[in-house]
């Protein structure tokens, strides 16, 4: 159990186009999901917290108009990279919180999406 | 905000030896400290975690210690095996359902 999927696993697009990445919790409901960006051989940088039914909370320095996040259901969050440029090329990973009855939770990661902007 | 520092950045050990990775954090309100293992091209996976009300936790060959006063925690892997080779990340957060700040990662190589 507790599987998180991402689609697509990789995408190549032209500069100026928009790309949508989906993150799904397959066997549990997640009111909270996170979006990270990971550069080669570097750590996970939190971009935003995605909350079901409300606006995402962005980390400092992350452009909310460039990285649009929508969490319309308890099993799906989407990240849209608008007007993508080569510097947006990266590995994007989502995670979903599986909450426990006690109110805590465990973070499960998706497999990531490799975005290459030409 | 929270700042997590992780050392060393790379670690090479001989199979069967122990490996220790250390992290420090800055936010005294942090209460949850997970460790993740990320193999090349794969997703991070939780291997062990510790909460602030516990000083040590062990799971077979893996153990984590926490010194809340000094704001540091460590991952200990004993009897290392080649399949332990991966990048390990520590993280800190205020709750186990909240956002985490990650360390920069440690690339562990276990030589057979």
JSON list of C-alpha atoms in Angstrom, two decimals:
[
{"chain": "A", "resi": 1, "resn": "UNK", "atom": "CA", "xyz": [0.00, 0.00, 0.00]},
{"chain": "A", "resi": 2, "resn": "UNK", "atom": "CA", "xyz": [0.83, 3.73, 0.10]},
{"chain": "A", "resi": 3, "resn": "UNK", "atom": "CA", "xyz": [1.84, 4.13, -3.52]},
{"chain": "A", "resi": 4, "resn": "UNK", "atom": "CA", "xyz": [2.32, 7.49, -5.19]},
{"chain": "A", "resi": 5, "resn": "UNK", "atom": "CA", "xyz": [2.54, 7.77, -8.95]},
{"chain": "A", "resi": 6, "resn": "UNK", "atom": "CA", "xyz": [3.61, 10.56, -11.26]},
{"chain": "A", "resi": 7, "resn": "UNK", "atom": "CA", "xyz": [2.88, 11.14, -14.89]},
{"chain": "A", "resi": 8, "resn": "UNK", "atom": "CA", "xyz": [4.68, 11.56, -17.14]},
{"chain": "A", "resi": 9, "resn": "UNK", "atom": "CA", "xyz": [7.95, 10.02, -15.99]},
{"chain": "A", "resi": 10, "resn": "UNK", "atom": "CA", "xyz": [9.81, 12.18, -18.46]},
{"chain": "A", "resi": 11, "resn": "UNK", "atom": "CA", "xyz": [8.92, 14.98, -20.84]},
{"chain": "A", "resi": 12, "resn": "UNK", "atom": "CA", "xyz": [10.77, 17.07, -23.39]},
{"chain": "A", "resi": 13, "resn": "UNK", "atom": "CA", "xyz": [9.24, 20.34, -24.48]},
{"chain": "A", "resi": 14, "resn": "UNK", "atom": "CA", "xyz": [10.12, 23.45, -26.40]},
{"chain": "A", "resi": 15, "resn": "UNK", "atom": "CA", "xyz": [10.92, 26.70, -24.66]},
{"chain": "A", "resi": 16, "resn": "UNK", "atom": "CA", "xyz": [7.80, 28.80, -24.10]},
{"chain": "A", "resi": 17, "resn": "UNK", "atom": "CA", "xyz": [5.37, 25.90, -23.82]},
{"chain": "A", "resi": 18, "resn": "UNK", "atom": "CA", "xyz": [3.60, 24.70, -20.68]},
{"chain": "A", "resi": 19, "resn": "UNK", "atom": "CA", "xyz": [3.92, 21.28, -19.14]},
{"chain": "A", "resi": 20, "resn": "UNK", "atom": "CA", "xyz": [1.58, 19.59, -16.68]},
{"chain": "A", "resi": 21, "resn": "UNK", "atom": "CA", "xyz": [2.79, 16.94, -14.25]},
{"chain": "A", "resi": 22, "resn": "UNK", "atom": "CA", "xyz": [0.34, 14.78, -12.32]},
{"chain": "A", "resi": 23, "resn": "UNK", "atom": "CA", "xyz": [0.85, 13.29, -8.88]},
{"chain": "A", "resi": 24, "resn": "UNK", "atom": "CA", "xyz": [-1.57, 10.64, -7.66]},
{"chain": "A", "resi": 25, "resn": "UNK", "atom": "CA", "xyz": [-1.94, 8.76, -4.42]},
{"chain": "A", "resi": 26, "resn": "UNK", "atom": "CA", "xyz": [-3.13, 5.40, -5.69]},
{"chain": "A", "resi": 27, "resn": "UNK", "atom": "CA", "xyz": [-4.43, 3.67, -2.60]},
{"chain": "A", "resi": 28, "resn": "UNK", "atom": "CA", "xyz": [-4.99, 6.40, -0.05]},
{"chain": "A", "resi": 29, "resn": "UNK", "atom": "CA", "xyz": [-6.39, 9.88, 0.18]},
{"chain": "A", "resi": 30, "resn": "UNK", "atom": "CA", "xyz": [-4.00, 12.74, 0.69]},
{"chain": "A", "resi": 31, "resn": "UNK", "atom": "CA", "xyz": [-5.13, 16.15, 1.81]},
{"chain": "A", "resi": 32, "resn": "UNK", "atom": "CA", "xyz": [-1.52, 17.28, 1.69]},
{"chain": "A", "resi": 33, "resn": "UNK", "atom": "CA", "xyz": [0.98, 16.77, -1.07]},
{"chain": "A", "resi": 34, "resn": "UNK", "atom": "CA", "xyz": [4.35, 18.37, -1.61]},
{"chain": "A", "resi": 35, "resn": "UNK", "atom": "CA", "xyz": [6.25, 19.30, -4.76]},
{"chain": "A", "resi": 36, "resn": "UNK", "atom": "CA", "xyz": [10.03, 19.18, -4.82]},
{"chain": "A", "resi": 37, "resn": "UNK", "atom": "CA", "xyz": [12.68, 19.97, -7.33]},
{"chain": "A", "resi": 38, "resn": "UNK", "atom": "CA", "xyz": [15.92, 18.00, -7.42]},
{"chain": "A", "resi": 39, "resn": "UNK", "atom": "CA", "xyz": [19.00, 18.96, -9.37]},
{"chain": "A", "resi": 40, "resn": "UNK", "atom": "CA", "xyz": [21.60, 16.32, -10.30]},
{"chain": "A", "resi": 41, "resn": "UNK", "atom": "CA", "xyz": [23.45, 15.07, -7.24]},
{"chain": "A", "resi": 42, "resn": "UNK", "atom": "CA", "xyz": [21.67, 17.58, -5.06]},
{"chain": "A", "resi": 43, "resn": "UNK", "atom": "CA", "xyz": [19.05, 17.56, -2.39]},
{"chain": "A", "resi": 44, "resn": "UNK", "atom": "CA", "xyz": [15.30, 17.88, -2.62]},
{"chain": "A", "resi": 45, "resn": "UNK", "atom": "CA", "xyz": [14.22, 21.50, -2.63]},
{"chain": "A", "resi": 46, "resn": "UNK", "atom": "CA", "xyz": [10.66, 22.02, -1.46]},
{"chain": "A", "resi": 47, "resn": "UNK", "atom": "CA", "xyz": [8.74, 24.16, -3.92]},
{"chain": "A", "resi": 48, "resn": "UNK", "atom": "CA", "xyz": [5.26, 24.20, -2.46]},
{"chain": "A", "resi": 49, "resn": "UNK", "atom": "CA", "xyz": [2.72, 22.51, -0.25]},
{"chain": "A", "resi": 50, "resn": "UNK", "atom": "CA", "xyz": [-0.40, 21.44, -2.08]},
{"chain": "A", "resi": 51, "resn": "UNK", "atom": "CA", "xyz": [-3.56, 21.38, 0.03]},
{"chain": "A", "resi": 52, "resn": "UNK", "atom": "CA", "xyz": [-6.74, 19.76, -1.23]},
{"chain": "A", "resi": 53, "resn": "UNK", "atom": "CA", "xyz": [-9.46, 22.31, -1.80]},
{"chain": "A", "resi": 54, "resn": "UNK", "atom": "CA", "xyz": [-7.32, 25.36, -1.09]},
{"chain": "A", "resi": 55, "resn": "UNK", "atom": "CA", "xyz": [-4.48, 27.35, -2.57]},
{"chain": "A", "resi": 56, "resn": "UNK", "atom": "CA", "xyz": [-0.99, 25.97, -2.51]},
{"chain": "A", "resi": 57, "resn": "UNK", "atom": "CA", "xyz": [1.59, 27.42, -0.17]},
{"chain": "A", "resi": 58, "resn": "UNK", "atom": "CA", "xyz": [4.77, 28.32, -2.00]},
{"chain": "A", "resi": 59, "resn": "UNK", "atom": "CA", "xyz": [8.24, 28.45, -0.55]},
{"chain": "A", "resi": 60, "resn": "UNK", "atom": "CA", "xyz": [10.22, 31.66, -0.68]},
{"chain": "A", "resi": 61, "resn": "UNK", "atom": "CA", "xyz": [11.70, 32.28, -4.08]},
{"chain": "A", "resi": 62, "resn": "UNK", "atom": "CA", "xyz": [9.31, 30.01, -5.98]},
{"chain": "A", "resi": 63, "resn": "UNK", "atom": "CA", "xyz": [7.22, 31.86, -8.55]},
{"chain": "A", "resi": 64, "resn": "UNK", "atom": "CA", "xyz": [3.60, 30.90, -8.03]},
{"chain": "A", "resi": 65, "resn": "UNK", "atom": "CA", "xyz": [2.59, 32.21, -11.44]},
{"chain": "A", "resi": 66, "resn": "UNK", "atom": "CA", "xyz": [5.19, 30.05, -13.10]},
{"chain": "A", "resi": 67, "resn": "UNK", "atom": "CA", "xyz": [4.59, 26.87, -11.15]},
{"chain": "A", "resi": 68, "resn": "UNK", "atom": "CA", "xyz": [0.83, 26.45, -10.95]},
{"chain": "A", "resi": 69, "resn": "UNK", "atom": "CA", "xyz": [-0.39, 23.86, -8.47]},
{"chain": "A", "resi": 70, "resn": "UNK", "atom": "CA", "xyz": [-3.89, 22.46, -8.33]},
{"chain": "A", "resi": 71, "resn": "UNK", "atom": "CA", "xyz": [-5.08, 19.92, -5.78]},
{"chain": "A", "resi": 72, "resn": "UNK", "atom": "CA", "xyz": [-8.63, 19.37, -6.91]},
{"chain": "A", "resi": 73, "resn": "UNK", "atom": "CA", "xyz": [-9.20, 15.96, -5.36]},
{"chain": "A", "resi": 74, "resn": "UNK", "atom": "CA", "xyz": [-7.94, 13.90, -2.46]},
{"chain": "A", "resi": 75, "resn": "UNK", "atom": "CA", "xyz": [-5.85, 11.74, -4.78]},
{"chain": "A", "resi": 76, "resn": "UNK", "atom": "CA", "xyz": [-4.55, 14.17, -7.40]},
{"chain": "A", "resi": 77, "resn": "UNK", "atom": "CA", "xyz": [-2.30, 17.19, -7.42]},
{"chain": "A", "resi": 78, "resn": "UNK", "atom": "CA", "xyz": [-0.96, 18.76, -10.59]},
{"chain": "A", "resi": 79, "resn": "UNK", "atom": "CA", "xyz": [2.04, 20.99, -11.20]},
{"chain": "A", "resi": 80, "resn": "UNK", "atom": "CA", "xyz": [2.01, 23.06, -14.37]},
{"chain": "A", "resi": 81, "resn": "UNK", "atom": "CA", "xyz": [5.24, 24.67, -15.44]},
{"chain": "A", "resi": 82, "resn": "UNK", "atom": "CA", "xyz": [4.12, 27.64, -17.50]},
{"chain": "A", "resi": 83, "resn": "UNK", "atom": "CA", "xyz": [6.18, 29.18, -20.30]},
{"chain": "A", "resi": 84, "resn": "UNK", "atom": "CA", "xyz": [8.97, 26.74, -19.59]},
{"chain": "A", "resi": 85, "resn": "UNK", "atom": "CA", "xyz": [12.56, 27.74, -20.21]},
{"chain": "A", "resi": 86, "resn": "UNK", "atom": "CA", "xyz": [15.76, 25.67, -20.23]},
{"chain": "A", "resi": 87, "resn": "UNK", "atom": "CA", "xyz": [16.55, 26.69, -16.65]},
{"chain": "A", "resi": 88, "resn": "UNK", "atom": "CA", "xyz": [13.34, 24.92, -15.59]},
{"chain": "A", "resi": 89, "resn": "UNK", "atom": "CA", "xyz": [14.84, 21.63, -16.70]},
{"chain": "A", "resi": 90, "resn": "UNK", "atom": "CA", "xyz": [15.03, 19.47, -13.61]},
{"chain": "A", "resi": 91, "resn": "UNK", "atom": "CA", "xyz": [13.72, 16.41, -11.81]},
{"chain": "A", "resi": 92, "resn": "UNK", "atom": "CA", "xyz": [10.38, 17.16, -10.16]},
{"chain": "A", "resi": 93, "resn": "UNK", "atom": "CA", "xyz": [9.23, 14.86, -7.35]},
{"chain": "A", "resi": 94, "resn": "UNK", "atom": "CA", "xyz": [5.94, 14.93, -5.51]},
{"chain": "A", "resi": 95, "resn": "UNK", "atom": "CA", "xyz": [5.05, 13.34, -2.22]},
{"chain": "A", "resi": 96, "resn": "UNK", "atom": "CA", "xyz": [1.82, 12.62, -0.42]},
{"chain": "A", "resi": 97, "resn": "UNK", "atom": "CA", "xyz": [1.12, 12.38, 3.27]},
{"chain": "A", "resi": 98, "resn": "UNK", "atom": "CA", "xyz": [-0.62, 9.26, 4.48]},
{"chain": "A", "resi": 99, "resn": "UNK", "atom": "CA", "xyz": [-2.21, 10.39, 7.70]},
{"chain": "A", "resi": 100, "resn": "UNK", "atom": "CA", "xyz": [-2.57, 8.16, 10.73]},
{"chain": "A", "resi": 101, "resn": "UNK", "atom": "CA", "xyz": [-5.49, 7.96, 13.10]},
{"chain": "A", "resi": 102, "resn": "UNK", "atom": "CA", "xyz": [-3.36, 9.70, 15.70]},
{"chain": "A", "resi": 103, "resn": "UNK", "atom": "CA", "xyz": [-3.10, 12.75, 13.47]},
{"chain": "A", "resi": 104, "resn": "UNK", "atom": "CA", "xyz": [0.44, 12.26, 12.27]},
{"chain": "A", "resi": 105, "resn": "UNK", "atom": "CA", "xyz": [1.54, 10.91, 8.94]},
{"chain": "A", "resi": 106, "resn": "UNK", "atom": "CA", "xyz": [4.18, 9.39, 6.73]},
{"chain": "A", "resi": 107, "resn": "UNK", "atom": "CA", "xyz": [5.50, 10.98, 3.56]},
{"chain": "A", "resi": 108, "resn": "UNK", "atom": "CA", "xyz": [5.54, 8.80, 0.44]},
{"chain": "A", "resi": 109, "resn": "UNK", "atom": "CA", "xyz": [7.31, 9.97, -2.68]},
{"chain": "A", "resi": 110, "resn": "UNK", "atom": "CA", "xyz": [6.40, 9.63, -6.31]},
{"chain": "A", "resi": 111, "resn": "UNK", "atom": "CA", "xyz": [8.96, 8.31, -8.81]},
{"chain": "A", "resi": 112, "resn": "UNK", "atom": "CA", "xyz": [9.69, 11.75, -10.20]},
{"chain": "A", "resi": 113, "resn": "UNK", "atom": "CA", "xyz": [9.34, 13.45, -13.57]},
{"chain": "A", "resi": 114, "resn": "UNK", "atom": "CA", "xyz": [12.36, 14.43, -15.63]},
{"chain": "A", "resi": 115, "resn": "UNK", "atom": "CA", "xyz": [11.62, 17.68, -17.47]},
{"chain": "A", "resi": 116, "resn": "UNK", "atom": "CA", "xyz": [13.89, 18.81, -20.27]},
{"chain": "A", "resi": 117, "resn": "UNK", "atom": "CA", "xyz": [13.19, 22.16, -21.91]},
{"chain": "A", "resi": 118, "resn": "UNK", "atom": "CA", "xyz": [14.89, 22.71, -25.24]},
{"chain": "B", "resi": 1, "resn": "UNK", "atom": "CA", "xyz": [13.28, 28.95, 8.49]},
{"chain": "B", "resi": 2, "resn": "UNK", "atom": "CA", "xyz": [14.78, 25.57, 9.21]},
{"chain": "B", "resi": 3, "resn": "UNK", "atom": "CA", "xyz": [18.32, 24.82, 8.08]},
{"chain": "B", "resi": 4, "resn": "UNK", "atom": "CA", "xyz": [19.61, 21.26, 7.98]},
{"chain": "B", "resi": 5, "resn": "UNK", "atom": "CA", "xyz": [23.28, 20.49, 7.48]},
{"chain": "B", "resi": 6, "resn": "UNK", "atom": "CA", "xyz": [24.44, 16.98, 6.63]},
{"chain": "B", "resi": 7, "resn": "UNK", "atom": "CA", "xyz": [27.93, 15.48, 6.76]},
{"chain": "B", "resi": 8, "resn": "UNK", "atom": "CA", "xyz": [29.81, 13.94, 5.12]},
{"chain": "B", "resi": 9, "resn": "UNK", "atom": "CA", "xyz": [28.76, 14.54, 1.54]},
{"chain": "B", "resi": 10, "resn": "UNK", "atom": "CA", "xyz": [30.42, 11.31, 0.44]},
{"chain": "B", "resi": 11, "resn": "UNK", "atom": "CA", "xyz": [31.31, 8.23, 2.44]},
{"chain": "B", "resi": 12, "resn": "UNK", "atom": "CA", "xyz": [33.08, 5.10, 1.30]},
{"chain": "B", "resi": 13, "resn": "UNK", "atom": "CA", "xyz": [33.31, 2.03, 3.52]},
{"chain": "B", "resi": 14, "resn": "UNK", "atom": "CA", "xyz": [34.32, -1.57, 3.18]},
{"chain": "B", "resi": 15, "resn": "UNK", "atom": "CA", "xyz": [31.59, -4.18, 3.25]},
{"chain": "B", "resi": 16, "resn": "UNK", "atom": "CA", "xyz": [30.90, -5.20, 6.82]},
{"chain": "B", "resi": 17, "resn": "UNK", "atom": "CA", "xyz": [32.09, -1.92, 8.31]},
{"chain": "B", "resi": 18, "resn": "UNK", "atom": "CA", "xyz": [29.80, 0.64, 9.93]},
{"chain": "B", "resi": 19, "resn": "UNK", "atom": "CA", "xyz": [28.73, 3.94, 8.41]},
{"chain": "B", "resi": 20, "resn": "UNK", "atom": "CA", "xyz": [27.67, 7.05, 10.29]},
{"chain": "B", "resi": 21, "resn": "UNK", "atom": "CA", "xyz": [26.01, 10.12, 8.79]},
{"chain": "B", "resi": 22, "resn": "UNK", "atom": "CA", "xyz": [25.38, 13.21, 10.88]},
{"chain": "B", "resi": 23, "resn": "UNK", "atom": "CA", "xyz": [22.89, 16.05, 10.60]},
{"chain": "B", "resi": 24, "resn": "UNK", "atom": "CA", "xyz": [22.32, 19.25, 12.52]},
{"chain": "B", "resi": 25, "resn": "UNK", "atom": "CA", "xyz": [19.22, 21.42, 12.46]},
{"chain": "B", "resi": 26, "resn": "UNK", "atom": "CA", "xyz": [18.46, 24.97, 13.50]},
{"chain": "B", "resi": 27, "resn": "UNK", "atom": "CA", "xyz": [14.75, 25.10, 14.37]},
{"chain": "B", "resi": 28, "resn": "UNK", "atom": "CA", "xyz": [14.26, 24.14, 18.00]},
{"chain": "B", "resi": 29, "resn": "UNK", "atom": "CA", "xyz": [10.58, 23.50, 17.21]},
{"chain": "B", "resi": 30, "resn": "UNK", "atom": "CA", "xyz": [11.43, 20.60, 14.91]},
{"chain": "B", "resi": 31, "resn": "UNK", "atom": "CA", "xyz": [10.15, 17.35, 16.36]},
{"chain": "B", "resi": 32, "resn": "UNK", "atom": "CA", "xyz": [10.33, 14.81, 13.59]},
{"chain": "B", "resi": 33, "resn": "UNK", "atom": "CA", "xyz": [13.51, 13.54, 11.93]},
{"chain": "B", "resi": 34, "resn": "UNK", "atom": "CA", "xyz": [13.24, 11.03, 9.08]},
{"chain": "B", "resi": 35, "resn": "UNK", "atom": "CA", "xyz": [15.99, 9.47, 7.02]},
{"chain": "B", "resi": 36, "resn": "UNK", "atom": "CA", "xyz": [15.50, 8.59, 3.37]},
{"chain": "B", "resi": 37, "resn": "UNK", "atom": "CA", "xyz": [17.45, 6.37, 1.01]},
{"chain": "B", "resi": 38, "resn": "UNK", "atom": "CA", "xyz": [17.48, 7.25, -2.67]},
{"chain": "B", "resi": 39, "resn": "UNK", "atom": "CA", "xyz": [18.97, 4.83, -5.15]},
{"chain": "B", "resi": 40, "resn": "UNK", "atom": "CA", "xyz": [20.07, 6.13, -8.51]},
{"chain": "B", "resi": 41, "resn": "UNK", "atom": "CA", "xyz": [17.10, 7.12, -10.64]},
{"chain": "B", "resi": 42, "resn": "UNK", "atom": "CA", "xyz": [14.58, 6.10, -8.00]},
{"chain": "B", "resi": 43, "resn": "UNK", "atom": "CA", "xyz": [12.35, 7.82, -5.49]},
{"chain": "B", "resi": 44, "resn": "UNK", "atom": "CA", "xyz": [13.44, 8.55, -1.92]},
{"chain": "B", "resi": 45, "resn": "UNK", "atom": "CA", "xyz": [12.21, 5.94, 0.52]},
{"chain": "B", "resi": 46, "resn": "UNK", "atom": "CA", "xyz": [11.83, 6.30, 4.26]},
{"chain": "B", "resi": 47, "resn": "UNK", "atom": "CA", "xyz": [14.18, 3.94, 6.07]},
{"chain": "B", "resi": 48, "resn": "UNK", "atom": "CA", "xyz": [13.85, 5.11, 9.66]},
{"chain": "B", "resi": 49, "resn": "UNK", "atom": "CA", "xyz": [12.55, 8.06, 11.61]},
{"chain": "B", "resi": 50, "resn": "UNK", "atom": "CA", "xyz": [12.69, 9.41, 15.14]},
{"chain": "B", "resi": 51, "resn": "UNK", "atom": "CA", "xyz": [10.55, 11.78, 17.13]},
{"chain": "B", "resi": 52, "resn": "UNK", "atom": "CA", "xyz": [11.83, 14.26, 19.65]},
{"chain": "B", "resi": 53, "resn": "UNK", "atom": "CA", "xyz": [10.57, 12.35, 22.65]},
{"chain": "B", "resi": 54, "resn": "UNK", "atom": "CA", "xyz": [12.94, 9.48, 21.87]},
{"chain": "B", "resi": 55, "resn": "UNK", "atom": "CA", "xyz": [16.73, 9.49, 22.01]},
{"chain": "B", "resi": 56, "resn": "UNK", "atom": "CA", "xyz": [17.43, 6.41, 19.95]},
{"chain": "B", "resi": 57, "resn": "UNK", "atom": "CA", "xyz": [15.62, 4.04, 17.62]},
{"chain": "B", "resi": 58, "resn": "UNK", "atom": "CA", "xyz": [16.87, 0.88, 16.01]},
{"chain": "B", "resi": 59, "resn": "UNK", "atom": "CA", "xyz": [15.63, -1.31, 13.18]},
{"chain": "B", "resi": 60, "resn": "UNK", "atom": "CA", "xyz": [17.87, -4.27, 12.45]},
{"chain": "B", "resi": 61, "resn": "UNK", "atom": "CA", "xyz": [21.13, -2.86, 11.02]},
{"chain": "B", "resi": 62, "resn": "UNK", "atom": "CA", "xyz": [19.94, 0.73, 11.05]},
{"chain": "B", "resi": 63, "resn": "UNK", "atom": "CA", "xyz": [19.77, 3.04, 14.04]},
{"chain": "B", "resi": 64, "resn": "UNK", "atom": "CA", "xyz": [19.15, 6.73, 14.55]},
{"chain": "B", "resi": 65, "resn": "UNK", "atom": "CA", "xyz": [20.16, 8.81, 17.55]},
{"chain": "B", "resi": 66, "resn": "UNK", "atom": "CA", "xyz": [18.87, 12.24, 18.46]},
{"chain": "B", "resi": 67, "resn": "UNK", "atom": "CA", "xyz": [20.35, 14.87, 20.73]},
{"chain": "B", "resi": 68, "resn": "UNK", "atom": "CA", "xyz": [17.66, 17.52, 20.95]},
{"chain": "B", "resi": 69, "resn": "UNK", "atom": "CA", "xyz": [19.70, 19.78, 23.19]},
{"chain": "B", "resi": 70, "resn": "UNK", "atom": "CA", "xyz": [22.54, 19.94, 20.71]},
{"chain": "B", "resi": 71, "resn": "UNK", "atom": "CA", "xyz": [20.14, 19.82, 17.74]},
{"chain": "B", "resi": 72, "resn": "UNK", "atom": "CA", "xyz": [21.81, 16.97, 15.98]},
{"chain": "B", "resi": 73, "resn": "UNK", "atom": "CA", "xyz": [20.87, 13.49, 14.90]},
{"chain": "B", "resi": 74, "resn": "UNK", "atom": "CA", "xyz": [22.76, 10.67, 13.28]},
{"chain": "B", "resi": 75, "resn": "UNK", "atom": "CA", "xyz": [22.16, 7.60, 11.15]},
{"chain": "B", "resi": 76, "resn": "UNK", "atom": "CA", "xyz": [24.16, 4.49, 11.93]},
{"chain": "B", "resi": 77, "resn": "UNK", "atom": "CA", "xyz": [24.35, 1.54, 9.56]},
{"chain": "B", "resi": 78, "resn": "UNK", "atom": "CA", "xyz": [26.14, -1.54, 10.83]},
{"chain": "B", "resi": 79, "resn": "UNK", "atom": "CA", "xyz": [27.44, -4.51, 8.86]},
{"chain": "B", "resi": 80, "resn": "UNK", "atom": "CA", "xyz": [27.14, -2.58, 5.62]},
{"chain": "B", "resi": 81, "resn": "UNK", "atom": "CA", "xyz": [26.38, -4.41, 2.40]},
{"chain": "B", "resi": 82, "resn": "UNK", "atom": "CA", "xyz": [26.87, -3.34, -1.24]},
{"chain": "B", "resi": 83, "resn": "UNK", "atom": "CA", "xyz": [23.11, -2.86, -1.58]},
{"chain": "B", "resi": 84, "resn": "UNK", "atom": "CA", "xyz": [23.33, -0.14, 1.06]},
{"chain": "B", "resi": 85, "resn": "UNK", "atom": "CA", "xyz": [25.09, 2.00, -1.54]},
{"chain": "B", "resi": 86, "resn": "UNK", "atom": "CA", "xyz": [22.82, 4.98, -2.25]},
{"chain": "B", "resi": 87, "resn": "UNK", "atom": "CA", "xyz": [22.27, 8.62, -1.38]},
{"chain": "B", "resi": 88, "resn": "UNK", "atom": "CA", "xyz": [20.94, 9.16, 2.11]},
{"chain": "B", "resi": 89, "resn": "UNK", "atom": "CA", "xyz": [19.02, 12.28, 3.10]},
{"chain": "B", "resi": 90, "resn": "UNK", "atom": "CA", "xyz": [18.17, 13.46, 6.57]},
{"chain": "B", "resi": 91, "resn": "UNK", "atom": "CA", "xyz": [15.25, 15.80, 7.12]},
{"chain": "B", "resi": 92, "resn": "UNK", "atom": "CA", "xyz": [13.63, 17.78, 9.89]},
{"chain": "B", "resi": 93, "resn": "UNK", "atom": "CA", "xyz": [10.08, 19.02, 10.37]},
{"chain": "B", "resi": 94, "resn": "UNK", "atom": "CA", "xyz": [7.80, 20.23, 13.11]},
{"chain": "B", "resi": 95, "resn": "UNK", "atom": "CA", "xyz": [5.37, 17.38, 12.60]},
{"chain": "B", "resi": 96, "resn": "UNK", "atom": "CA", "xyz": [5.47, 14.13, 10.69]},
{"chain": "B", "resi": 97, "resn": "UNK", "atom": "CA", "xyz": [2.67, 15.39, 8.47]},
{"chain": "B", "resi": 98, "resn": "UNK", "atom": "CA", "xyz": [4.19, 18.76, 7.74]},
{"chain": "B", "resi": 99, "resn": "UNK", "atom": "CA", "xyz": [6.76, 20.05, 5.32]},
{"chain": "B", "resi": 100, "resn": "UNK", "atom": "CA", "xyz": [10.33, 18.90, 5.73]},
{"chain": "B", "resi": 101, "resn": "UNK", "atom": "CA", "xyz": [13.67, 20.54, 5.21]},
{"chain": "B", "resi": 102, "resn": "UNK", "atom": "CA", "xyz": [16.21, 18.16, 3.74]},
{"chain": "B", "resi": 103, "resn": "UNK", "atom": "CA", "xyz": [19.94, 17.91, 4.19]},
{"chain": "B", "resi": 104, "resn": "UNK", "atom": "CA", "xyz": [22.14, 17.95, 1.11]},
{"chain": "B", "resi": 105, "resn": "UNK", "atom": "CA", "xyz": [22.56, 14.19, 1.08]},
{"chain": "B", "resi": 106, "resn": "UNK", "atom": "CA", "xyz": [25.37, 11.71, 1.62]},
{"chain": "B", "resi": 107, "resn": "UNK", "atom": "CA", "xyz": [26.52, 9.40, -1.14]},
{"chain": "B", "resi": 108, "resn": "UNK", "atom": "CA", "xyz": [27.39, 6.13, 0.55]},
{"chain": "B", "resi": 109, "resn": "UNK", "atom": "CA", "xyz": [29.49, 3.60, -1.33]},
{"chain": "B", "resi": 110, "resn": "UNK", "atom": "CA", "xyz": [30.00, 0.16, 0.15]},
{"chain": "B", "resi": 111, "resn": "UNK", "atom": "CA", "xyz": [32.89, -1.65, -1.46]},
{"chain": "B", "resi": 112, "resn": "UNK", "atom": "CA", "xyz": [32.63, -5.43, -1.66]}
]
